[in-house]
Tab-separated table of C-alpha atoms (C1' of nucleotides) in Angstrom:
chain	number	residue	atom	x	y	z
A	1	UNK	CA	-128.386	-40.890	-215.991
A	2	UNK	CA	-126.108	-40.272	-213.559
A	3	UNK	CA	-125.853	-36.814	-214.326
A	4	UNK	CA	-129.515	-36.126	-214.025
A	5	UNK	CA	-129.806	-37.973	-210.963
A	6	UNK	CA	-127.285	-35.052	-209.402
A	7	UNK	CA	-129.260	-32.869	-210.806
A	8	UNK	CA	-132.088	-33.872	-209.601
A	9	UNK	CA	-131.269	-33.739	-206.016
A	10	UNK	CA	-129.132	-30.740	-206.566
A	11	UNK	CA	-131.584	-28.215	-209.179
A	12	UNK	CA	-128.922	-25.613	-209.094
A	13	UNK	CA	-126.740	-27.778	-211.625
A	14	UNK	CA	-128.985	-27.793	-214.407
A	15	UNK	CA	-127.611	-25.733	-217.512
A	16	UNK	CA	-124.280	-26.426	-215.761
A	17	UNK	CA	-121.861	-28.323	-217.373
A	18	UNK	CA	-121.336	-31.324	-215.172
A	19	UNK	CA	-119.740	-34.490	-214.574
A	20	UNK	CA	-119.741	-37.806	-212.334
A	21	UNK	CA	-116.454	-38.894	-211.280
A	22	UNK	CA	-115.759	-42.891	-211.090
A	23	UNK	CA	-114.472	-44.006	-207.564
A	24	UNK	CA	-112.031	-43.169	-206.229
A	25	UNK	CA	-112.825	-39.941	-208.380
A	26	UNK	CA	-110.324	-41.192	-211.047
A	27	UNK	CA	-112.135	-39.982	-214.411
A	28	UNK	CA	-115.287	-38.747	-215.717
A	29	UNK	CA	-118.351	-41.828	-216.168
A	30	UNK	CA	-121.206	-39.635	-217.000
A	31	UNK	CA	-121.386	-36.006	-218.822
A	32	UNK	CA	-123.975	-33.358	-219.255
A	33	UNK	CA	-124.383	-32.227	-223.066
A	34	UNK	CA	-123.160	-29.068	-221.476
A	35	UNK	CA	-120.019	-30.711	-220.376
A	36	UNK	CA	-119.318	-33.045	-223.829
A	37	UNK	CA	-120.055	-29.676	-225.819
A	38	UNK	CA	-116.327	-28.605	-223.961
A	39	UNK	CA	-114.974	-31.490	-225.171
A	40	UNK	CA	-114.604	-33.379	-222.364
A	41	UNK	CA	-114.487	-37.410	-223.488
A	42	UNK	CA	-115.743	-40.607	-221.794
A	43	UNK	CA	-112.991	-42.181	-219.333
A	44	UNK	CA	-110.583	-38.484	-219.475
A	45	UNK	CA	-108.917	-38.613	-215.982
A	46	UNK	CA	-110.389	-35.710	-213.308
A	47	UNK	CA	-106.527	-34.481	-212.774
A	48	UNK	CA	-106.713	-33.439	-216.311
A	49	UNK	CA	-109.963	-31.515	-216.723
A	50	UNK	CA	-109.306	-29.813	-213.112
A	51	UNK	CA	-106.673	-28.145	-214.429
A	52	UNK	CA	-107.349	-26.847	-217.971
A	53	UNK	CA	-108.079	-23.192	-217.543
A	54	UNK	CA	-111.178	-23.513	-220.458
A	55	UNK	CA	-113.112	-26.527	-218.341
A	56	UNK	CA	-112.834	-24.387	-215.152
A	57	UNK	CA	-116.664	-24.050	-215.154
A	58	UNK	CA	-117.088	-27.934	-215.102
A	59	UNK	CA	-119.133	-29.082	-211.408
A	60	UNK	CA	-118.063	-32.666	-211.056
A	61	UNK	CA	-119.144	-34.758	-208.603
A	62	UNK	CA	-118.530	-38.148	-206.919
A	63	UNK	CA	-120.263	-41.437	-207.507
A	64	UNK	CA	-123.078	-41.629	-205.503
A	65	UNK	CA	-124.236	-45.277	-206.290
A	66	UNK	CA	-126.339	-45.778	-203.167
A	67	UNK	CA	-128.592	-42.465	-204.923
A	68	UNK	CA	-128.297	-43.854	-208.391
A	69	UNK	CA	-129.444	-47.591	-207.121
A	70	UNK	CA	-132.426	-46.170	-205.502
A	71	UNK	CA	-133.773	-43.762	-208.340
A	72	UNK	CA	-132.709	-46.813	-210.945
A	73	UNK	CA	-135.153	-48.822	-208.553
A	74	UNK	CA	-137.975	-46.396	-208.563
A	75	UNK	CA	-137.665	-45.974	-212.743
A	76	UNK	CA	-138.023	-49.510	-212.867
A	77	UNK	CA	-140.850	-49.970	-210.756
A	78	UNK	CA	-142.511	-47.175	-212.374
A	79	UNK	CA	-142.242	-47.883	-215.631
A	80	UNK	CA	-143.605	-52.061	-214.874
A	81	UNK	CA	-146.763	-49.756	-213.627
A	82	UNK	CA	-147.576	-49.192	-217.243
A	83	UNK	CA	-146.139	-52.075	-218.964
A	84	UNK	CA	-147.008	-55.941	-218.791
A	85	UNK	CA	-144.221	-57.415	-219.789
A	86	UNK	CA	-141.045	-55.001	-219.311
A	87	UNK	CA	-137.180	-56.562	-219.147
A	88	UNK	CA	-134.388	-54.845	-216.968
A	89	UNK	CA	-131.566	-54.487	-219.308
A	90	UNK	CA	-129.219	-52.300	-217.431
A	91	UNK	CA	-129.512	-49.389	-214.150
A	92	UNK	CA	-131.315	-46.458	-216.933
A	93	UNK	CA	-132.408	-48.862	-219.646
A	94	UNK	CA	-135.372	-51.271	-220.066
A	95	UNK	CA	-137.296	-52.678	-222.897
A	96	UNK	CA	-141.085	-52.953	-222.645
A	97	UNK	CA	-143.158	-55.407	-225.212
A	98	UNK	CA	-145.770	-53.573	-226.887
A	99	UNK	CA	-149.041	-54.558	-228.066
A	100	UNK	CA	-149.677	-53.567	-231.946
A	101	UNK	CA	-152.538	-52.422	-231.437
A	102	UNK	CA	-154.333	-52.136	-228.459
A	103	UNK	CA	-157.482	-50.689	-226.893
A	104	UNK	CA	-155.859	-48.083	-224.791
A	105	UNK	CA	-154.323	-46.447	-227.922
A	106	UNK	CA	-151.281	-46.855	-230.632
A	107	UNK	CA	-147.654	-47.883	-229.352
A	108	UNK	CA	-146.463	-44.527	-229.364
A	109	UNK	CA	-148.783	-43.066	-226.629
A	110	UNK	CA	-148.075	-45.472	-224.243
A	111	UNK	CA	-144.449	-45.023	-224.606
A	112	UNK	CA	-144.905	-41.116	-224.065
A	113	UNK	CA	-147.533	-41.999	-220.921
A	114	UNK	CA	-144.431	-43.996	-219.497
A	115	UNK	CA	-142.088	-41.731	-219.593
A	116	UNK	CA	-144.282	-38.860	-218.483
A	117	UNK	CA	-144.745	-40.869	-215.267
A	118	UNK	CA	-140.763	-41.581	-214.959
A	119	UNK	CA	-140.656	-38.108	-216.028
A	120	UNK	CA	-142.858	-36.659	-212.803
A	121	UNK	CA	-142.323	-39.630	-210.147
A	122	UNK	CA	-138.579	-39.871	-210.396
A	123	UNK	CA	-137.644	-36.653	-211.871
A	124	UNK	CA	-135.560	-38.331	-214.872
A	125	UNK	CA	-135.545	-37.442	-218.113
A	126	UNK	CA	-135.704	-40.098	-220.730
A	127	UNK	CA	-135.354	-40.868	-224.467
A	128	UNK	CA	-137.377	-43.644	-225.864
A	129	UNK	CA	-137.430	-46.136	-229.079
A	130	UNK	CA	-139.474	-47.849	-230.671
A	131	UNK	CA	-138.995	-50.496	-233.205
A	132	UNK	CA	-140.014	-53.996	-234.430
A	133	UNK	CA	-137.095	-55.858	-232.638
A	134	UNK	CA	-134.644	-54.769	-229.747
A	135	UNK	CA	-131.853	-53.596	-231.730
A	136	UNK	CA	-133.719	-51.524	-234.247
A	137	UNK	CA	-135.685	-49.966	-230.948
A	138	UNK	CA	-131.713	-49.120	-229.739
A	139	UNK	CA	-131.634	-47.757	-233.022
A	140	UNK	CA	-134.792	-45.327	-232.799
A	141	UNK	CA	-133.831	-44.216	-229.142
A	142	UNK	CA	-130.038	-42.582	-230.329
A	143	UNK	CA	-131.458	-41.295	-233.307
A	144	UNK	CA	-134.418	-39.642	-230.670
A	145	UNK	CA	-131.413	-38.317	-228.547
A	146	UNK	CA	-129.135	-36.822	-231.282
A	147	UNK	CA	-132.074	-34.861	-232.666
A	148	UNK	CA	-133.504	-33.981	-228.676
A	149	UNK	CA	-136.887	-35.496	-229.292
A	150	UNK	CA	-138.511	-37.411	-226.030
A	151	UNK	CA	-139.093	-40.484	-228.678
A	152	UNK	CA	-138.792	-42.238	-232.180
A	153	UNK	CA	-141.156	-44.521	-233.208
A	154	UNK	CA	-140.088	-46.904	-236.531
A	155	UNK	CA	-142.787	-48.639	-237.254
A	156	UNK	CA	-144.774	-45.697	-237.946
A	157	UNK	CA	-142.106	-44.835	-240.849
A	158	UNK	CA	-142.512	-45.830	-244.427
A	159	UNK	CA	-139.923	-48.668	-245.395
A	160	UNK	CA	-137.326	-46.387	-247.057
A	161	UNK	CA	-137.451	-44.033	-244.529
A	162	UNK	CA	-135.851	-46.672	-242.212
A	163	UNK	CA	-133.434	-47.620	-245.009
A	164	UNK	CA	-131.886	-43.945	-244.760
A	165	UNK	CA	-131.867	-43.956	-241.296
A	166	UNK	CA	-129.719	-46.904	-241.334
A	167	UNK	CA	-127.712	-45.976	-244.103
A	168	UNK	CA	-127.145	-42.868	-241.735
A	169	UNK	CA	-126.083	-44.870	-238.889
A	170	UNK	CA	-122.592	-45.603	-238.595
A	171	UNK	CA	-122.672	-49.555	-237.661
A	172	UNK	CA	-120.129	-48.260	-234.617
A	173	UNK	CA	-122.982	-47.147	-233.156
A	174	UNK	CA	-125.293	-50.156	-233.446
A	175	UNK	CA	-125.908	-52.468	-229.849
A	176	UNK	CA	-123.967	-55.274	-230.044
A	177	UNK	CA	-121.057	-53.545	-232.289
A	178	UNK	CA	-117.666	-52.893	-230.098
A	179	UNK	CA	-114.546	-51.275	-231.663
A	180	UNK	CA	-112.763	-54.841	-232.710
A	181	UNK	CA	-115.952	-55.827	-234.900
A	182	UNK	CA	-116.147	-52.318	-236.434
A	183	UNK	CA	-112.728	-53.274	-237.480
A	184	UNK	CA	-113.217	-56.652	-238.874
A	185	UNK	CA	-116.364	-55.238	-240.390
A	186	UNK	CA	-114.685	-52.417	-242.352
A	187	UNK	CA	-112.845	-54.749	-243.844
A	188	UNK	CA	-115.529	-56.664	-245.277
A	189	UNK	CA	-116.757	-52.580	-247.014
A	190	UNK	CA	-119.610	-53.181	-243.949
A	191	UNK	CA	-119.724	-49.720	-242.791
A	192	UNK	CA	-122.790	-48.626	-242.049
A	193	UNK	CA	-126.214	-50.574	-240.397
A	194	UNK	CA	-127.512	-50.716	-243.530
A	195	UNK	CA	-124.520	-52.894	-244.761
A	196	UNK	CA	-124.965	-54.946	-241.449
A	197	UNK	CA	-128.519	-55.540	-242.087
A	198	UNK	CA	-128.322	-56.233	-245.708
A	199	UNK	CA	-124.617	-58.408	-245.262
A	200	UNK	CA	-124.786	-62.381	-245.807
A	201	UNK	CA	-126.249	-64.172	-242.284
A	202	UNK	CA	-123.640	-67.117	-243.184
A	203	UNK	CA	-120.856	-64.843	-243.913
A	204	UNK	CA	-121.349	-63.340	-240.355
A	205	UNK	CA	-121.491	-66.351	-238.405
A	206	UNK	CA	-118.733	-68.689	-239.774
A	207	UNK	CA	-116.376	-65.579	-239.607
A	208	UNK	CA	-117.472	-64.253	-235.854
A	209	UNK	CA	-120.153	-65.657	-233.956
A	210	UNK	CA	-123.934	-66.206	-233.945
A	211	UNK	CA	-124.498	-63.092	-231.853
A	212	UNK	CA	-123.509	-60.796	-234.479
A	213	UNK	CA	-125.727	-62.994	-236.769
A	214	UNK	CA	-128.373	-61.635	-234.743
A	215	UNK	CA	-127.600	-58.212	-234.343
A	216	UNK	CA	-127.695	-57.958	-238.386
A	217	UNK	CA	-131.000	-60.226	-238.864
A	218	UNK	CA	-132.580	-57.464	-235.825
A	219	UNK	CA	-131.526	-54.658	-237.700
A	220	UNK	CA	-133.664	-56.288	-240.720
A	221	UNK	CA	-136.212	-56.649	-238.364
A	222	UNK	CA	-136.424	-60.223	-237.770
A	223	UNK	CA	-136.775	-60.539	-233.658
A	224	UNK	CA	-133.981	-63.195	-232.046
A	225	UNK	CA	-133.734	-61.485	-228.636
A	226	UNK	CA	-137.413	-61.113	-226.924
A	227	UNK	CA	-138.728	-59.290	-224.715
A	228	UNK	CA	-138.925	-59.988	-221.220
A	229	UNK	CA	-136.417	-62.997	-222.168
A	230	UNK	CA	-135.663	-64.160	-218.733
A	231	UNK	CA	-131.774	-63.948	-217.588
A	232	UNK	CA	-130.273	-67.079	-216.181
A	233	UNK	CA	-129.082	-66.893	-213.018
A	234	UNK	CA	-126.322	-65.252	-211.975
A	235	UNK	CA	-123.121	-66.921	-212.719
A	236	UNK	CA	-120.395	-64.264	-210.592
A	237	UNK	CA	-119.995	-61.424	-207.479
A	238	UNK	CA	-117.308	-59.329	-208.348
A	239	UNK	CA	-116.037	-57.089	-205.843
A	240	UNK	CA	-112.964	-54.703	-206.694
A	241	UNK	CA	-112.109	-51.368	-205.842
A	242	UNK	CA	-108.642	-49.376	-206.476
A	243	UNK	CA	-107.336	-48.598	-202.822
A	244	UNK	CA	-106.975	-44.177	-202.038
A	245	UNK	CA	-103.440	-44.789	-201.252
A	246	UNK	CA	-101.111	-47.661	-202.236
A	247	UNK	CA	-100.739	-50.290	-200.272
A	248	UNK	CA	-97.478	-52.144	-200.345
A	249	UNK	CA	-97.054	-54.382	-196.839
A	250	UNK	CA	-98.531	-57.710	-196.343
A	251	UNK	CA	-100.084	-56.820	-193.132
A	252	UNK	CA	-102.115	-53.902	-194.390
A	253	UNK	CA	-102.961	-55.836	-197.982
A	254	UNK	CA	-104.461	-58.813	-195.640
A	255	UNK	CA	-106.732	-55.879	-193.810
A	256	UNK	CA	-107.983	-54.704	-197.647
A	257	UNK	CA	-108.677	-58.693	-198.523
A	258	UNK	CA	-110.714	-59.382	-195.452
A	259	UNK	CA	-112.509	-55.754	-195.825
A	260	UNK	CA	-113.592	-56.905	-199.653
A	261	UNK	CA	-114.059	-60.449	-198.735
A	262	UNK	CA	-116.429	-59.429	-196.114
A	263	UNK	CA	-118.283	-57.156	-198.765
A	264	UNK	CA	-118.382	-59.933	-201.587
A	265	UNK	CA	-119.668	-62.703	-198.743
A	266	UNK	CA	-122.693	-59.727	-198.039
A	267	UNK	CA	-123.529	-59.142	-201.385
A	268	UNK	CA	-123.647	-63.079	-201.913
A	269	UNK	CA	-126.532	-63.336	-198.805
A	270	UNK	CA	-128.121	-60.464	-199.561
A	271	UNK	CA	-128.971	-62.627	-203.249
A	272	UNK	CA	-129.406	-65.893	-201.041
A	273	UNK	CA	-126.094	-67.094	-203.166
A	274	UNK	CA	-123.208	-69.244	-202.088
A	275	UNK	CA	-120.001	-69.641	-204.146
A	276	UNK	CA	-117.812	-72.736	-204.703
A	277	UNK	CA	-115.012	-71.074	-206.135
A	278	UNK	CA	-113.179	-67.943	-205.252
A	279	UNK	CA	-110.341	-66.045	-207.146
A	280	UNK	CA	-108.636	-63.550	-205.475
A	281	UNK	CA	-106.336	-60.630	-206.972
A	282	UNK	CA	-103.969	-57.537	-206.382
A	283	UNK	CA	-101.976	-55.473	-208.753
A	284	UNK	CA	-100.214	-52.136	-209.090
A	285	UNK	CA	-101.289	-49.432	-211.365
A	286	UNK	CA	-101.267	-50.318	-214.864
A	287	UNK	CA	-100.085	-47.338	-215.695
A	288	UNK	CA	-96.367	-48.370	-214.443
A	289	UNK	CA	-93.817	-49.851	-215.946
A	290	UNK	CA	-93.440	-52.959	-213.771
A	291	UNK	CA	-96.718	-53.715	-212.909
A	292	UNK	CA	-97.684	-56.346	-211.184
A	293	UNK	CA	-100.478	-58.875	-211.130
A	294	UNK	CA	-101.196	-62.012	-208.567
A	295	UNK	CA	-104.144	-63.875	-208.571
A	296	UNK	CA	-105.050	-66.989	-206.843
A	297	UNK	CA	-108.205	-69.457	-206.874
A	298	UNK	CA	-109.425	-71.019	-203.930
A	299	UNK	CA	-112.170	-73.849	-204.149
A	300	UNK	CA	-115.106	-73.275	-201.284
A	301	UNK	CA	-115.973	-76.782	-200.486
A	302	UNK	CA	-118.724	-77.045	-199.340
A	303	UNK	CA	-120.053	-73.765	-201.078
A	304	UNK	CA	-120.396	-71.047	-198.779
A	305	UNK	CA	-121.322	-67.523	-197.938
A	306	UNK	CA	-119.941	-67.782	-194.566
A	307	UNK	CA	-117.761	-64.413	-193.979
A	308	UNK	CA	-115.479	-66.297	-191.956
A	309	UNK	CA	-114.653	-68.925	-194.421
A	310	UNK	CA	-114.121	-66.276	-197.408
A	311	UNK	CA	-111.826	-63.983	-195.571
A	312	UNK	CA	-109.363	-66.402	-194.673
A	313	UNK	CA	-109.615	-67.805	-198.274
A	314	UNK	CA	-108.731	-64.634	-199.275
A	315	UNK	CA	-105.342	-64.574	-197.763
A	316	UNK	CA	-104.627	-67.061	-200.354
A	317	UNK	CA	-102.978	-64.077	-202.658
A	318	UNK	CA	-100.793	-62.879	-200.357
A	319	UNK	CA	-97.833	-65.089	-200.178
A	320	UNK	CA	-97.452	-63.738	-203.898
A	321	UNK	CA	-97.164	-60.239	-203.134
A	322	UNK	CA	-94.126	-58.367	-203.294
A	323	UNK	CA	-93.773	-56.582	-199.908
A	324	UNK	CA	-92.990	-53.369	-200.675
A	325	UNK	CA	-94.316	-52.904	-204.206
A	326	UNK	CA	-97.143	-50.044	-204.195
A	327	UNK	CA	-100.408	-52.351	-204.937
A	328	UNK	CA	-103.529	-50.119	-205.845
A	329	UNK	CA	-106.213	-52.453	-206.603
A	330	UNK	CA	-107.695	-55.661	-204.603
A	331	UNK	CA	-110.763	-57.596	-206.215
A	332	UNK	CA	-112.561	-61.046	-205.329
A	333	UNK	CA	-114.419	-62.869	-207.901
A	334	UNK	CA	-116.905	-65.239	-206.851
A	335	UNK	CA	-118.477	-68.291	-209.393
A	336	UNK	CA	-119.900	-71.727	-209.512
A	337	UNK	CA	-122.733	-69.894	-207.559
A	338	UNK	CA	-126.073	-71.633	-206.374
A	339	UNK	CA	-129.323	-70.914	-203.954
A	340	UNK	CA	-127.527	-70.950	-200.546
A	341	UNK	CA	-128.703	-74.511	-199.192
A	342	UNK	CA	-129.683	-76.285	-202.220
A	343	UNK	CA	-126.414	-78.225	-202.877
A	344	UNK	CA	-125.885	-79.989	-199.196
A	345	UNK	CA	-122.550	-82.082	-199.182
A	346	UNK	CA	-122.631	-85.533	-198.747
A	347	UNK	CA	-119.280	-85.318	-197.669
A	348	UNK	CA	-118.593	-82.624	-195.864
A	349	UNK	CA	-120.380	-81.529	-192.627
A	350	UNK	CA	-123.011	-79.173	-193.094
A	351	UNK	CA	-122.248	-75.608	-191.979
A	352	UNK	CA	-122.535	-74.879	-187.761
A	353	UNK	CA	-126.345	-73.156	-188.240
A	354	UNK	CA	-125.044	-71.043	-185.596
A	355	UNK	CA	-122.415	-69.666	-188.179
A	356	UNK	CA	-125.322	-68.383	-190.284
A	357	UNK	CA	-127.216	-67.318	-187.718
A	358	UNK	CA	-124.291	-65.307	-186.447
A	359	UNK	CA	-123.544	-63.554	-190.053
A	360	UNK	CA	-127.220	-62.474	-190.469
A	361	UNK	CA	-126.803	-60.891	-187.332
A	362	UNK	CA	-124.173	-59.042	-188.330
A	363	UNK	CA	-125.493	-57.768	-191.298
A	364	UNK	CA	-129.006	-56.892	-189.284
A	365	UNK	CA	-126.871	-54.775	-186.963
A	366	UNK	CA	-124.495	-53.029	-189.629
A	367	UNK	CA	-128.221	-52.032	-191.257
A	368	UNK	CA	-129.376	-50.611	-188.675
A	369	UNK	CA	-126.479	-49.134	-186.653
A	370	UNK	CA	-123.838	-48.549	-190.222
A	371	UNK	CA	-120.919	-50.881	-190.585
A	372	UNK	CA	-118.415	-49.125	-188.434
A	373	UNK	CA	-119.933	-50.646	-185.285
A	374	UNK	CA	-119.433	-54.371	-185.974
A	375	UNK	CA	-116.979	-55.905	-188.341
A	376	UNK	CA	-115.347	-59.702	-188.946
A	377	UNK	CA	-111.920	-60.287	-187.843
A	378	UNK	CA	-109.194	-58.609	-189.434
A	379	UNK	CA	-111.976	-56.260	-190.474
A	380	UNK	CA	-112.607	-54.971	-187.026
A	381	UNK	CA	-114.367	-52.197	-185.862
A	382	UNK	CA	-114.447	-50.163	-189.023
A	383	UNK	CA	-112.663	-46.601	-188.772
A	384	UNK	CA	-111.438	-44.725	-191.684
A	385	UNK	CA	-108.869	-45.989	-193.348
A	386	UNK	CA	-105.783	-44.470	-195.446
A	387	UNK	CA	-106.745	-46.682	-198.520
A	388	UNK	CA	-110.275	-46.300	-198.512
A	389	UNK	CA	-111.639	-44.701	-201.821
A	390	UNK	CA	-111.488	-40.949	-202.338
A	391	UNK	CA	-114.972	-39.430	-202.779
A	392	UNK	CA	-114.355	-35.769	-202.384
A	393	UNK	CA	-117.030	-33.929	-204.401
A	394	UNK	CA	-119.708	-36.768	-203.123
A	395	UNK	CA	-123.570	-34.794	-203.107
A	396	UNK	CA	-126.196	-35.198	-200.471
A	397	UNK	CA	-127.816	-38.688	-200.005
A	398	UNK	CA	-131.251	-37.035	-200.012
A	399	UNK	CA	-132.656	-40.221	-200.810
A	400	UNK	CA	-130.904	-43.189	-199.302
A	401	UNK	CA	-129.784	-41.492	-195.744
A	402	UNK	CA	-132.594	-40.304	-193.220
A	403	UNK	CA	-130.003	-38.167	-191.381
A	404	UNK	CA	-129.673	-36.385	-195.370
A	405	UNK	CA	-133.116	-35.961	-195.948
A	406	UNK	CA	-133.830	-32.506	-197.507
A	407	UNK	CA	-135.429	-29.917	-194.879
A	408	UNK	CA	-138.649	-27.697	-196.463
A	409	UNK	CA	-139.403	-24.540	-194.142
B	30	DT	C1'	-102.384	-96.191	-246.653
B	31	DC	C1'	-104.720	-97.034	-241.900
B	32	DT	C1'	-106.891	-95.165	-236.225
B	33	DG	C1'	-115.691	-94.226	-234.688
B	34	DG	C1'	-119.150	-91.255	-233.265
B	35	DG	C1'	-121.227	-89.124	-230.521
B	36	DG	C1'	-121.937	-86.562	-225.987
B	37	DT	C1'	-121.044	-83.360	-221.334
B	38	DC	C1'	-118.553	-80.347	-218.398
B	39	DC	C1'	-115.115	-77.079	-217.381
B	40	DT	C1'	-111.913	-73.264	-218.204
B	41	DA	C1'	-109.642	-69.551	-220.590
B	42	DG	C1'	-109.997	-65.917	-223.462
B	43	DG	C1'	-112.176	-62.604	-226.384
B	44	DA	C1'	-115.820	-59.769	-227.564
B	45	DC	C1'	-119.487	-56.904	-226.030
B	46	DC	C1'	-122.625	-53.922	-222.736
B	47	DC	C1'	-123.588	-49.895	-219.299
C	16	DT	C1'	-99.108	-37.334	-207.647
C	17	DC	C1'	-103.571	-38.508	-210.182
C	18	DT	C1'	-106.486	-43.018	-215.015
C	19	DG	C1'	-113.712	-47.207	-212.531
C	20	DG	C1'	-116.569	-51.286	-211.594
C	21	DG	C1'	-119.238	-54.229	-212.644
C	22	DG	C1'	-121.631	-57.800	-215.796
C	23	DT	C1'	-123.020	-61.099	-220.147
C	24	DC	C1'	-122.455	-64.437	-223.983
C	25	DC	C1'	-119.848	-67.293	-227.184
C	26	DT	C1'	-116.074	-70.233	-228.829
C	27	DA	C1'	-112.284	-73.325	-228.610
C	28	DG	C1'	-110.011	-76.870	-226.542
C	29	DG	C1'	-109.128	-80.376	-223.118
C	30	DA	C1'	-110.733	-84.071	-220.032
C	31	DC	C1'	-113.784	-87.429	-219.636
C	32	DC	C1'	-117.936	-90.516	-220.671
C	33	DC	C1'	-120.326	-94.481	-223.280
DNA sequence: TCTGGGGTCCTAGGACCC
DNA sequence: TCTGGGGTCCTAGGACCC
C-alpha cells in the first residue's frame, strides 16, 4: 500500500522496482513486485540493498505517514460509500458484510463496484476476498493476489474446489498463524489449512488458546469473528521513535523525553483520552553487545493529558541512564486510558481549567502555524535537532501540505 | 490422612497482526 | 557507520473480596 501510494503521487515509479524505507530509513516496510522479484526481503536493512551492485535500480523512498494516513482515510471513507456495514481492520484492509443475495446484484459485483471506486477516487489498487467467514475471505484475497486477479470469490466455488485450495495453502500463511504456532503445529503433522480446518477444536484449545480454536472453525466456515464487530476502546498510546544520532548525556536524553512526551500527551487529546499510568523507556541498539534497557512507570493521579504533567513524569527514566552510553531509542507508553473528564477525583483537585485551556491552545497554534513556533518547556521552540529521525529520500506531500500541492499549467 | 467455593481486578508475558 | 512503529487478544498467577 505504501508503495502504491508513492506511486501514486509520483507516476514515474510505476514498473520501477521500489521500496518504502521505515523511519529513520532503517530497512525496507513495503516492496513493489518489481522490487521482491530482486530478492529484496521484508525488514532487509537500506545500508545493505544501497550497496549491492544488482539492486542498484531499486527507488526507495522515506515513510511518508502523514500521505499514507490521508489516502488510508479516503479508502475508508470510500469504500463505507458502498457498503452498510464495513469494519476497519488495519490502514489498507477492511472487511465489508455482504448481503447473500441482494437486489442490486450477487456479492461479487459489489465487491468489484467497490474497488472500482477506490480504484478511480484514491488511485489504489486493491485485491479483494470473498468468503463465508473472515478468515476464509483472508484466504480468497492472497490466493486473488498470487494469481494477479482484482478478486476471489469462495462461495461461488463447488465444495472441493475450496478443499484444494486449502490443501494448497500452507497454514503459515493463514490470518491468525505466526511463526511459533506454525511450529507447534508441525508438530502435531498440521501443515497445511486444510489440516487446520479439519484438526480436533478441543485439541486446539487445551494445547494453545481459544483464538486459534477460531481461526480453524473459520477456515471450516463456521463465523466466530463478525463483521463490523465493534473494537473496545483503546487500551494504550505508544509513542517511540529510534533517535538519528545517539544520544548518550542526561541533558540531551531529558530534551528527547519531553519532545515524545509532548507528542504522546497530543495524540492522547486529539482522541479526547487521558492516561493514569505512564511507562517510560530508553535503550541502546540491540544490535550491541551491552545493550541497555531502563524503563520506569509513573502513576498519573488524577489521569491526565496535561503536557505539563507528562513531561516531567517522563524524567522519571533518567536517573537510570548511564551517562555516556550511546542510547538510540526513547518510547512512552500510555494505559489505564479513559474519556478525558469522565473519572473526576474525589481526592485530588480537579485540573486548573486554565491548564487545558492553555494546551488546546497550543495545539490550535502548532496546526495552524507548524510546531516549530510554540513548544512546552524543555521542548522549546522547535529547531532541528541532531537526533531527529533521518528521512532522506522523503516524496512530495502532495496531499497533506498546501505549500506541496502539485502545480497543473 | 486432613485445609470451600466461588468471584474480580491487575500485571506480565507471549502470541499474533499490519 | 547503518537494522521501524505501532497495536490487539489471551492466559496465568497473585492479591483481594465475600
Amino acid at each position: 500500500m505504501y508503495v502504491s501510494v508513492e506511486r501514486v503521487l509520483d507516476p514515474t515509479l510505476r514498473g520501477a522496482p521500489t521500496i518504502v524505507l521505515s523511519n529513520n530509513d532503517g530497512c525496507a516496510v513495503a516492496r513493489s513486485d518489481e522490487a521482491k522479484a530482486l530478492g529484496i526481503a521484508m525488514g532487509q536493512p537500506w545500508f545493505e540493498i544501497r550497496e549491492r551492485p544488482h539492486l542498484a535500480a531499486v527507488v526507495a523512498r522515506s515513510s511518508n505517514y502523514e500521505e499514507y494516513g490521508a489516502f488510508s482515510s479516503r479508502f475508508h471513507e470510500t469504500v463505507a460509500t458502498l457498503a452498510s456495514s464495513t469494519e476497519v481492520y488495519s490502514v489498507d484492509e477492511a472487511f465489508v458484510g455482504l448481503p447473500r443475495r441482494s437486489s442490486t446484484g450477487d456479492q461479487a459485483e459489489t465487491a468489484a463496484a467497490i474497488q472500482d471506486r477506490v480504484g478511480r477516487w484514491t488511485g489504489l489498487p486493491t485485491s479483494a476476498g470473498v468468503g463465508p467467514t473472515k478468515t476464509l475471505a483472508k484466504v480468497a484475497q492472497r490466493h486473488a493476489k498470487s494469481i494477479s486477479a482484482p478478486m476471489v470469490d469462495l462461495t461461488t466455488w463447488p465444495h472441493d474446489q475450496v478443499g484444494e485450495l486449502l490443501a494448497a495453502t500452507p497454514v503459515s500463511e493463514v490470518w491468525g498463524i505466526g511463526s511459533r504456532l506454525t511450529q507447534g503445529l508441525a508438530g502435531l503433522g498440521i501443515h497445511t489449512a486444510a489440516d487446520l480446518a479439519y484438526a480436533d477444536a478441543g485439541v486446539l484449545r487445551r494445547r494453545w488458546s481459544v483464538v486459534l480454536e477460531r481461526t480453524a472453525r473459520e477456515l471450516a466456515g463456521v463465523a466466530c469473528t463478525p463483521v463490523g464487530f465493534t473494537p473496545k476502546d483503546r487500551q494504550q498510546l505508544m509513542y517511540s521513535r529510534m533517535l538519528g544520532q545517539p544520544v548518550s548525556s542526561r541533558d540531551e536524553m531529558r530534551s528527547v523525553l519531553a519532545q515524545y512526551a509532548a507528542t504522546a500527551a497530543r495524540r492522547l487529546r486529539a482522541h479526547g483520552l487521558e492516561a493514569a499510568l505512564m511507562q517510560v523507556w530508553i535503550s541502546s541498539s540491540r544490535f550491541r553487545d551491552d545493550v541497555a534497557h531502563h524503563s520506569t512507570s509513573v502513576a498519573l493521579d488524577p489521569p491526565t493529558n496535561d503536557p505539563m504533567r507528562v513531561i516531567s513524569a517522563s524524567r522519571a527514566v533518567l536517573p537510570k541512564m548511564r551517562e555516556g552510553h550511546p542510547y538510540n531509542r526513547a518510547g512512552i507508553l500510555l494505559t489505564g486510558l479513559g474519556r478525558a473528564g469522565a473519572q473526576p477525583s474525589l481526592l485530588v483537585d480537579p485540573e486548573d481549567p486554565t491548564r487545558q485551556r492553555l494546551a488546546a491552545a497550543v495545539d490550535a497554534i502548532a496546526d495552524r502555524h507548524g510546531r516549530e513556533v510554540i513548544g512546552w518547556g524543555p521542548t522549546g521552540l522547535r529547531g532541528s535537532q541532531r537526533w531527529d529521525m533521518r528521512r532522506e529520500r522523503l516524496s512530495a506531500s502532495r496531499t497533506t501540505r498546501w505549500e506541496q500541492l502539485l502545480t497543473v499549467r
